Structure formats: C-alpha cells, structure tokens
C-alpha cells in the first residue's frame, strides 16, 4: 500500500557537522562578547595554549603572547572594535573549524574581516589556534 501525505516534509536531521558548526558559532559569539564586556579573563579562556595570532608586526605565538598583546584592547571602558561570524565551516571529522566575518570599529562601521581557526579540545570545548584580521580595503 502506498501512502501519500500532502504537505508533509521530512524533518531536518542534524549531523555531527551541524552540531559542531552551532557550537563554534556560539563560541565565536561568546569570544566577541568577552571583548564587549571588557573581560580579559573570559577572552583568554578561548585561546589555545599553542595559538598563533597574526596581530602586530610579528605573529604572536602562544596564549601568553596573545594575552599580553591583546590586553591593550581591554584598557578603555568601551571596546575599540567588535566582530561577529557570518560563516562557519567544520571539517567532517568535527575537530577543526573556520569562522569568518566582519570587524566593526567602535562606531559600528565596517573596518575589516577576521578569520579564526578553532580546534575542539574536548567535547563542546573549542579554542582558537589561528587568528587573523585584515583591515578593510581603502
């Protein structure tokens, strides 16, 4: 017997990649919120111990160098910039992810783009291993 159900749709099935993508997107938002909240300790918790950030004249290697350099952005009452992911992709294995998106200046105007590579260090725990920002083209 063949049964046809008009208007029925197949429910979406979440894959490991979908779950990981959602985790990374939420983590990137929380990471950005730590800057908005002026919380250097929270910001630091998202950085892998062996991270490399392409900030300043030379790449910053390791969590301590990153924190030392980035602490300058936490001195003022207001954040000097903000960011939000507009694209997140996760390897099929679910252990590495790339998030990219716009960076905005303190007035909310587009200032550039960022790209971060995240590594899953424990179930549901993602930390940045590589980060790079690019200024907007003039």
XYZ file of N, CA and C in Angstrom, residues 49-98:
150
model
N 46.555 27.098 24.063
C 47.888 27.352 24.627
C 48.935 27.545 23.538
N 48.745 26.904 22.382
C 49.706 26.987 21.281
C 49.216 27.866 20.129
N 48.286 28.758 20.406
C 47.683 29.608 19.378
C 48.707 30.511 18.699
N 48.393 30.863 17.466
C 49.155 31.871 16.723
C 48.163 32.919 16.232
N 48.387 34.165 16.648
C 47.566 35.290 16.208
C 48.435 36.169 15.326
N 47.909 36.509 14.175
C 48.613 37.408 13.274
C 48.173 38.828 13.605
N 48.788 39.368 14.648
C 48.486 40.691 15.171
C 49.805 41.435 15.338
N 49.832 42.683 14.961
C 51.061 43.445 15.142
C 52.102 43.103 14.099
N 53.336 43.509 14.353
C 54.394 43.356 13.346
C 54.834 41.905 13.126
N 54.723 41.068 14.123
C 55.116 39.658 14.017
C 54.002 38.785 14.587
N 53.874 37.553 14.110
C 52.863 36.666 14.695
C 53.106 36.479 16.193
N 52.016 36.437 16.931
C 52.070 36.168 18.364
C 51.942 34.663 18.544
N 52.875 34.076 19.294
C 52.889 32.621 19.465
C 52.604 32.262 20.909
N 51.539 31.502 21.105
C 51.168 31.035 22.426
C 50.210 31.967 23.138
N 49.417 31.393 24.027
C 48.389 32.136 24.762
C 48.976 33.346 25.480
N 50.117 33.203 26.128
C 50.666 34.313 26.920
C 51.022 35.517 26.053
N 51.666 35.282 24.901
C 51.980 36.399 23.999
C 50.706 37.065 23.495
N 49.718 36.251 23.148
C 48.449 36.800 22.655
C 47.798 37.665 23.728
N 47.717 37.150 24.945
C 47.078 37.894 26.032
C 47.845 39.183 26.326
N 49.163 39.100 26.371
C 49.968 40.298 26.635
C 49.693 41.375 25.592
N 49.682 41.004 24.313
C 49.435 41.969 23.238
C 48.006 42.487 23.293
N 47.034 41.591 23.386
C 45.626 41.961 23.315
C 45.125 42.677 24.559
N 45.840 42.608 25.661
C 45.381 43.284 26.882
C 45.240 44.789 26.659
N 45.982 45.350 25.702
C 45.858 46.784 25.383
C 44.455 47.148 24.922
N 43.740 46.188 24.333
C 42.388 46.456 23.842
C 41.335 46.397 24.950
N 41.761 46.057 26.158
C 40.840 45.946 27.287
C 41.006 47.077 28.301
N 41.851 48.041 28.020
C 42.143 49.116 28.976
C 41.050 50.171 29.036
N 40.442 50.494 27.910
C 39.419 51.541 27.877
C 38.058 50.982 28.289
N 37.159 51.887 28.656
C 35.822 51.480 29.102
C 35.001 50.841 27.981
N 35.235 51.282 26.755
C 34.490 50.746 25.608
C 35.437 49.963 24.705
N 34.912 48.933 24.094
C 35.711 48.124 23.168
C 36.065 48.942 21.929
N 37.295 48.822 21.441
C 37.701 49.594 20.263
C 37.146 49.021 18.953
N 36.656 47.788 18.984
C 36.085 47.149 17.799
C 35.251 45.955 18.252
N 34.505 45.418 17.305
C 33.691 44.234 17.568
C 33.715 43.352 16.330
N 33.260 42.132 16.476
C 33.207 41.213 15.341
C 32.086 40.217 15.557
N 31.669 39.615 14.462
C 30.644 38.576 14.515
C 30.856 37.630 13.336
N 30.662 36.342 13.553
C 30.851 35.415 12.443
C 29.689 35.472 11.457
N 30.002 35.406 10.170
C 28.952 35.274 9.166
C 29.096 33.968 8.384
N 30.170 33.233 8.693
C 30.384 31.934 8.041
C 31.183 31.045 8.980
N 30.723 29.834 9.163
C 31.427 28.844 9.969
C 31.409 27.529 9.202
N 32.574 26.938 9.023
C 32.701 25.639 8.364
C 33.513 24.724 9.265
N 33.099 23.468 9.332
C 33.746 22.480 10.193
C 34.194 21.297 9.349
N 35.409 20.795 9.607
C 35.859 19.578 8.939
C 34.899 18.444 9.250
N 34.783 17.495 8.320
C 33.881 16.372 8.528
C 34.162 15.625 9.825
N 35.407 15.568 10.235
C 35.759 14.888 11.477
C 35.299 15.627 12.723
N 34.918 16.892 12.569
C 34.373 17.669 13.673
C 35.388 18.191 14.670
N 36.662 18.275 14.284
C 37.673 18.715 15.253
C 38.297 20.065 14.938
N 38.183 20.525 13.697
C 38.701 21.840 13.308
C 37.605 22.615 12.597
N 37.605 23.939 12.823
C 36.587 24.780 12.198
C 37.183 26.128 11.836
N 36.594 26.754 10.835
C 36.963 28.100 10.405
C 35.759 28.996 10.594
